[in-house]
Coordinates of C-alpha atoms in Angstrom, one line a residue:
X1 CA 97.4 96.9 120.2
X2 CA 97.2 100.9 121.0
X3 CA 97.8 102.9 118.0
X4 CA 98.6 107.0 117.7
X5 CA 95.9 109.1 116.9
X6 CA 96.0 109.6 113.4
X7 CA 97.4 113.4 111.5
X8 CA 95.6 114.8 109.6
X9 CA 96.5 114.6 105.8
X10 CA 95.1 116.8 103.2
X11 CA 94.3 115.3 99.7
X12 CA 95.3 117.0 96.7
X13 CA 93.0 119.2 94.5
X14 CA 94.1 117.7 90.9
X15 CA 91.2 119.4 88.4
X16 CA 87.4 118.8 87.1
X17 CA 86.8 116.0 84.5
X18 CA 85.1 117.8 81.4
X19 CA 82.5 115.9 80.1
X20 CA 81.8 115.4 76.5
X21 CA 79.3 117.6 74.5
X22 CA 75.6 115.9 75.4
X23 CA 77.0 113.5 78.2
X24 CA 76.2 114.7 81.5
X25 CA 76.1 111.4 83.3
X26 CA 79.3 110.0 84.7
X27 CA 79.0 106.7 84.5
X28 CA 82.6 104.9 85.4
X29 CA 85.5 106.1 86.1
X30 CA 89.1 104.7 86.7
X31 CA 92.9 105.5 86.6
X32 CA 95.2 104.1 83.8
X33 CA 98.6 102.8 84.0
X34 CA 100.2 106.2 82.9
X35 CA 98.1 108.4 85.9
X36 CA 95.7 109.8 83.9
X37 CA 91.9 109.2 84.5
X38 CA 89.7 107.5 82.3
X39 CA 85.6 107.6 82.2
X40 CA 82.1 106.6 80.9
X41 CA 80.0 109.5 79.9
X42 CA 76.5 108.8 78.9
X43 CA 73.3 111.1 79.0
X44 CA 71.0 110.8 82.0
X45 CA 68.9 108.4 81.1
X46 CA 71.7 106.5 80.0
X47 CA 73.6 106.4 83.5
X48 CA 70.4 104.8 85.2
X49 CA 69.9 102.5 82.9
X50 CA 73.8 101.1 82.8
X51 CA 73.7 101.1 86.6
X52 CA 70.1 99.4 86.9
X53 CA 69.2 96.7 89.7
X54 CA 66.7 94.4 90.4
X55 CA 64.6 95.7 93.2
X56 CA 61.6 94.2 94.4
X57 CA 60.0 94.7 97.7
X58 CA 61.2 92.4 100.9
X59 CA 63.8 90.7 98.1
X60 CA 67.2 91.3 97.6
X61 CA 68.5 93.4 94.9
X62 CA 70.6 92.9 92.4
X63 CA 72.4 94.6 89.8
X64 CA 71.7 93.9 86.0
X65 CA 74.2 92.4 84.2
X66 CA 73.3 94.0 81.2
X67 CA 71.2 97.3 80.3
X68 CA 67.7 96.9 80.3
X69 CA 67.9 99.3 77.3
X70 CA 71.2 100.1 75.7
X71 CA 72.5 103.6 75.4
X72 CA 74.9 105.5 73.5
X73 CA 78.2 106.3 75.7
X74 CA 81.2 108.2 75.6
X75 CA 84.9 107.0 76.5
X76 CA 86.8 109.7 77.2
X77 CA 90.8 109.4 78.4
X78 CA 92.1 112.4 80.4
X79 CA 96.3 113.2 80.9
X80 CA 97.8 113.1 84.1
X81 CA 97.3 116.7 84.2
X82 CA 93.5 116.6 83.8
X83 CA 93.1 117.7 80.3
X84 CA 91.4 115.7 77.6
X85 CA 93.2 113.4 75.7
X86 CA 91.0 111.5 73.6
X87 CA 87.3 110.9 73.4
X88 CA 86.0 107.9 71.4
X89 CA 82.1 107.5 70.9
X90 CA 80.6 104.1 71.3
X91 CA 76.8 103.9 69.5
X92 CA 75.8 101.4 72.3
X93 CA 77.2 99.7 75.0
X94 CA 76.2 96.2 76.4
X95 CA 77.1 95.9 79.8
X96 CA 76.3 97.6 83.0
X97 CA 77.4 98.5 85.9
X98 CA 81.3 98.7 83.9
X99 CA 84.7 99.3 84.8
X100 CA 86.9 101.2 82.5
X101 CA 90.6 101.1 81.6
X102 CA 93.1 101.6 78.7
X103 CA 95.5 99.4 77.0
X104 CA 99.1 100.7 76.1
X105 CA 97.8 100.8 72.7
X106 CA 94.9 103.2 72.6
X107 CA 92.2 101.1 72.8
X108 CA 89.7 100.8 75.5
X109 CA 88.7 98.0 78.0
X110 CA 84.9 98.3 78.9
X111 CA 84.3 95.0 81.8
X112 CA 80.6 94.7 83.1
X113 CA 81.2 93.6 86.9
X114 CA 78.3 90.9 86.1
X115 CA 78.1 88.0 84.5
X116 CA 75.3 85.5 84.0
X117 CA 76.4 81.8 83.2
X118 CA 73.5 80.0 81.4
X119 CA 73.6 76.7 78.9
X120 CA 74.8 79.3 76.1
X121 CA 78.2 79.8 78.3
X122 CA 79.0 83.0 80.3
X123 CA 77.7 86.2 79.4
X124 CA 81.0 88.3 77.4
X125 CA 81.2 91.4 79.7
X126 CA 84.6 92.3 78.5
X127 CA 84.7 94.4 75.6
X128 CA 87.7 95.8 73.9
X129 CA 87.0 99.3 71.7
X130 CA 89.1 100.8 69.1
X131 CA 89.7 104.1 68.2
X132 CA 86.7 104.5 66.1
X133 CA 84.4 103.6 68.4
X134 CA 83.7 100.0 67.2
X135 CA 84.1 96.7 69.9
X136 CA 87.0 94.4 68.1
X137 CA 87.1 91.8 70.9
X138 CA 84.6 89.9 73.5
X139 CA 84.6 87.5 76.4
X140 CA 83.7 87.0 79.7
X141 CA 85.9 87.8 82.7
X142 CA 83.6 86.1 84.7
X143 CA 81.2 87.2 87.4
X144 CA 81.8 89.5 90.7
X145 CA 84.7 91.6 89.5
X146 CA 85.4 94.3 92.0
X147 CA 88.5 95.5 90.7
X148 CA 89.8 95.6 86.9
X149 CA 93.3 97.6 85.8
X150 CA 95.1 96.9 83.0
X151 CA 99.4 96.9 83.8
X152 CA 101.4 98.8 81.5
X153 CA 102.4 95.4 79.5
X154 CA 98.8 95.4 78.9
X155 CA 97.9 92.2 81.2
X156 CA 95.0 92.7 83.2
X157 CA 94.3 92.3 86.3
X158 CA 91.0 91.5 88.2
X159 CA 89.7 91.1 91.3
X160 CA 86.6 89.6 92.4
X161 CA 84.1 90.0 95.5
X162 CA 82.5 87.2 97.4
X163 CA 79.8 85.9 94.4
X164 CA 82.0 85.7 91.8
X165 CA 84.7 83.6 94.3
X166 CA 81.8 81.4 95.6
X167 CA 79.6 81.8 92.9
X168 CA 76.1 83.1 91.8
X169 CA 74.3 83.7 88.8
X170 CA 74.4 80.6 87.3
X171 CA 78.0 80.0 88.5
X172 CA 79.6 77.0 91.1
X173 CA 76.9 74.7 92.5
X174 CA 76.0 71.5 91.3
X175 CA 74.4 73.0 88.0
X176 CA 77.0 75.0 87.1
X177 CA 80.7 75.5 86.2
X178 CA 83.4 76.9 88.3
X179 CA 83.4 80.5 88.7
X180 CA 86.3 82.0 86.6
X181 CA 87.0 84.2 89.8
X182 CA 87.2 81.4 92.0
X183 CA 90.8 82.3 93.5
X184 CA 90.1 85.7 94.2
X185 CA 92.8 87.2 91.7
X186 CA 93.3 86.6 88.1
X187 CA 95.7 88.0 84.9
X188 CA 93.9 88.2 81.5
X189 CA 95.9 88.2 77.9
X190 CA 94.7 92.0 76.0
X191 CA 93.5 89.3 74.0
X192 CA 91.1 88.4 77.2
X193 CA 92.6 85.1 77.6
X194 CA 93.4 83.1 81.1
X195 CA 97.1 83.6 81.8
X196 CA 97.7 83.1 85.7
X197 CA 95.4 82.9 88.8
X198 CA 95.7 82.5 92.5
X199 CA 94.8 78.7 93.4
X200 CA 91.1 78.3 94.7
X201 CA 92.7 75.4 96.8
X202 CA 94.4 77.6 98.9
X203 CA 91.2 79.6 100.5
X204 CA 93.4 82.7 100.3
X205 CA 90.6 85.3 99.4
X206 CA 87.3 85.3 100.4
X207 CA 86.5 88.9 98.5
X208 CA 89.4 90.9 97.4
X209 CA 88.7 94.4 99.1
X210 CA 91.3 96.4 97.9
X211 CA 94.0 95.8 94.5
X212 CA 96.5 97.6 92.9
X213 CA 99.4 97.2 90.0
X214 CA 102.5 98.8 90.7
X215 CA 105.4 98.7 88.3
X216 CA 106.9 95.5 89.1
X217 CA 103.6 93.7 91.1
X218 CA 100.3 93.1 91.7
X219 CA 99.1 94.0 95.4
X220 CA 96.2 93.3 96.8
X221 CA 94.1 92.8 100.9
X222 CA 91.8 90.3 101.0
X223 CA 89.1 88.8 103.4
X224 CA 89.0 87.3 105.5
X225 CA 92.4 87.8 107.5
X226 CA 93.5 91.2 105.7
X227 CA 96.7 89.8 104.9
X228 CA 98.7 92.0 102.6
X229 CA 99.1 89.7 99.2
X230 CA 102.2 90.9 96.8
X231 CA 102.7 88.9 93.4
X232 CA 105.6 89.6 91.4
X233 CA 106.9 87.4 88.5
X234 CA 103.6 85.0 89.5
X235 CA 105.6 84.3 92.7
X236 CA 103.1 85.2 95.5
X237 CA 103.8 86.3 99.2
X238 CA 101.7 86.4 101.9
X239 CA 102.4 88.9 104.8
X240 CA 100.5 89.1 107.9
X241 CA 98.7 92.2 109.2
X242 CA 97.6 93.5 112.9
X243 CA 94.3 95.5 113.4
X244 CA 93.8 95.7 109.6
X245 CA 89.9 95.1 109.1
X246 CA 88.0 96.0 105.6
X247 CA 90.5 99.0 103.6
X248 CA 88.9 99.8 100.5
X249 CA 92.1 101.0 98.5
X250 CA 96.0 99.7 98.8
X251 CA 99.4 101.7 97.3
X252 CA 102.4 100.9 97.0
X253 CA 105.8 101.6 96.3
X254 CA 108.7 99.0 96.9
X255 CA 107.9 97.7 100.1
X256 CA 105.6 100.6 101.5
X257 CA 102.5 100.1 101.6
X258 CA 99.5 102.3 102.2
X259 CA 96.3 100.9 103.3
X260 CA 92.5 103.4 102.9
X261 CA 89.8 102.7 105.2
X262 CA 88.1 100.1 107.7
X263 CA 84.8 98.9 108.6
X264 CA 85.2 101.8 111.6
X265 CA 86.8 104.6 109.5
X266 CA 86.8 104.9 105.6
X267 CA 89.4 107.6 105.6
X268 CA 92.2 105.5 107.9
X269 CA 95.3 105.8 105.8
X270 CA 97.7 102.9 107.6
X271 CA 101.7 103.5 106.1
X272 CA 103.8 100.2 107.2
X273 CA 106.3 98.1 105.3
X274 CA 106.9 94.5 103.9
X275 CA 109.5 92.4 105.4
X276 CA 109.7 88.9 107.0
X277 CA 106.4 87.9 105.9
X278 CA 104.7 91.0 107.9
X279 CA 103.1 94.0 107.1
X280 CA 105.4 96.6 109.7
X281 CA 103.0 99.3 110.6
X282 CA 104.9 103.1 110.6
X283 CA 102.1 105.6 110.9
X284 CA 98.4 106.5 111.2
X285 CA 96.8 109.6 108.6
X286 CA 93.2 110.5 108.5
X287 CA 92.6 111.8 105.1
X288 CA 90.7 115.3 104.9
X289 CA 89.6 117.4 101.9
X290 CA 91.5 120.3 100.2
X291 CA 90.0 122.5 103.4
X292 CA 90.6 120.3 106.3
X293 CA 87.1 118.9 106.3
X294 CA 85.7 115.3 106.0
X295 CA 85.7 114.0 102.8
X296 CA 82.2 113.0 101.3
X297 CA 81.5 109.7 99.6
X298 CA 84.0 109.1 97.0
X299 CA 84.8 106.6 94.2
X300 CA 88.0 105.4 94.9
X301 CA 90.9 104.2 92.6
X302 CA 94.6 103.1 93.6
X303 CA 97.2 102.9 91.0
X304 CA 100.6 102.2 92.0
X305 CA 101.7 104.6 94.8
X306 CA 98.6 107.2 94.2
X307 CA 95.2 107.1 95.7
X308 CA 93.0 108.7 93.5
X309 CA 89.4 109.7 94.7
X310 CA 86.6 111.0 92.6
X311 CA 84.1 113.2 94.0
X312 CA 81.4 113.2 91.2
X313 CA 83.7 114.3 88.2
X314 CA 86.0 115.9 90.9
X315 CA 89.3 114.7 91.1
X316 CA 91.7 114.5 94.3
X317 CA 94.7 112.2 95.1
X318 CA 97.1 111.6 97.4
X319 CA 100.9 110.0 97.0
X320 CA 102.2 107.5 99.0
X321 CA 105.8 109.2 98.2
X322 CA 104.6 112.5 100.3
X323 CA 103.6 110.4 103.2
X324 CA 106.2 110.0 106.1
X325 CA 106.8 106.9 107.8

């Protein structure tokens, strides 16, 4: 299949994340339900310790699933406009390598994307902080998560890569219990309870690569087929894709969808629509910075129809809605 040359589409210059006094590491970041961002801030030696791996030489590494040593950290949420909203101050955090997101409430949810299973149970990398800084709630999301956002009704939504499907760490095998990822996709209770999950059965995802939560559904592209999975109401439907291989990042709004990236281009921005069971493709954009340059490495972050990508504590995005068909 021949596709157009992609147009050039300029992201959107949306501010600088201010870190909070003593905290010059930026640990996670993420985008909450309302659009504003949300981030770890720790001090430097803090950031390489909550990030940490296992690294020995001619072995595999690994990342820890907890901090060799634990360090103070900062939450901070920002508003849609880039302007702090509230920082909270956490004596020590417990996890590493987290993923960060807000509850309609206030509070905070802190999820390690490891998880250890050993004869004690699985490790509690989910962590729920209050206002005054103090963890009110624990348990364990499982292993692998690649993707964690909390919906505006407060459910929350993960998504897992390829070891926390298939298992590692202590998890699947014949020594160990099924991983809690093993669908793929799965809805937590704010209380961090099992509410609803894609079947393991049906061998739909192999490592979800890219997930968002829109208004009214979960979205998400998954390996190994790339098919474009929508789940509404815990009905799900499958739509097929063409020349779809490896996007990082999905948006969506009503049945247009906008998929980032490819094992041959990170910055492939595919617009098509859902209908008959297909993903319809409409155009081709190649996303470019603020001055028409290539972008650098980013951290990115879909929520509903905006892709937000973090440069560092730089902050650009781009809106489905301002993108043609």
């Amino acid at each position: 299949m021949k596709h157009r040359r992609p147009r050039d589409l300029r992201v959107t210059p949306r501010g600088e994340l201010a870190p909070p006094p003593g905290r010059d590491a930026l640990v996670s970041v993420g985008v909450t339900a309302s659009g504003g961002p949300v981030a770890i801030w720790s001090s430097s030696r803090g950031g390489e310790v909550l990030t940490g791996r296992d690294a020995e030489p001619g072995r595999p590494s690994f990342p820890h699933t907890r901090p060799a040593e634990e360090h103070a950290v900062t939450l901070v949420a920002y508003t849609a406009a880039g302007e702090v909203a509230d920082v909270v101050a956490v004596s020590s955090l417990p996890v590493a390598h987290p993923h960060v997101d807000r509850f309609p409430d206030g509070s905070f949810l802190v999820v390690g994307a490891r998880a250890r299973w050993t004869s004690a149970g699985g490790e509690r990398n989910a962590l729920v902080v209050g206002p005054d800084g103090r963890v009110v709630r624990r348990g364990c999301l499982g292993d692998g998560l690649q993707h964690v956002q909390v919906a505006a009704d407060g459910t929350i939504w993960t998504g897992y890569f390829d070891e926390g499907i298939f298992g590692n760490f202590g998890w699947g095998g014949a020594d160990g219990p099924a991983p809690l990822g093993a669908g793929g996709i799965v809805a937590w209770s704010p209380a961090l309870e099992f509410t609803w999950g894609l079947d393991p059965e049906d061998g739909l995802v192999a490592d979800c690569y890219s997930l968002v939560v829109t208004q009214d559904a979960v979205l998400a592209c998954t390996y190994t087929d790339f098919p474009v999975l929508r789940i509404a109401d815990g009905v799900l439907t499958e739509h097929v894709t063409q020349g779809i291989a490896g996007p990082r990042g999905i948006v969506a709004s009503g049945d247009r969808v906008g998929l980032l990236g490819g094992y041959d281009d990170p910055w492939l921005l595919v617009v098509g629509r859902l209908g008959g069971g297909r993903f319809a493709e409409r155009s081709r954009r190649r996303l470019r910075s603020p001055s028409g340059t290539r972008l650098p490495p980013v951290q990115v972050h879909c929520r509903g129809s905006e892709l937000h990508a973090f440069v560092g504590s730089t902050w650009f995005s781009v809106d489905l809605a301002a993108v043609e068909d």
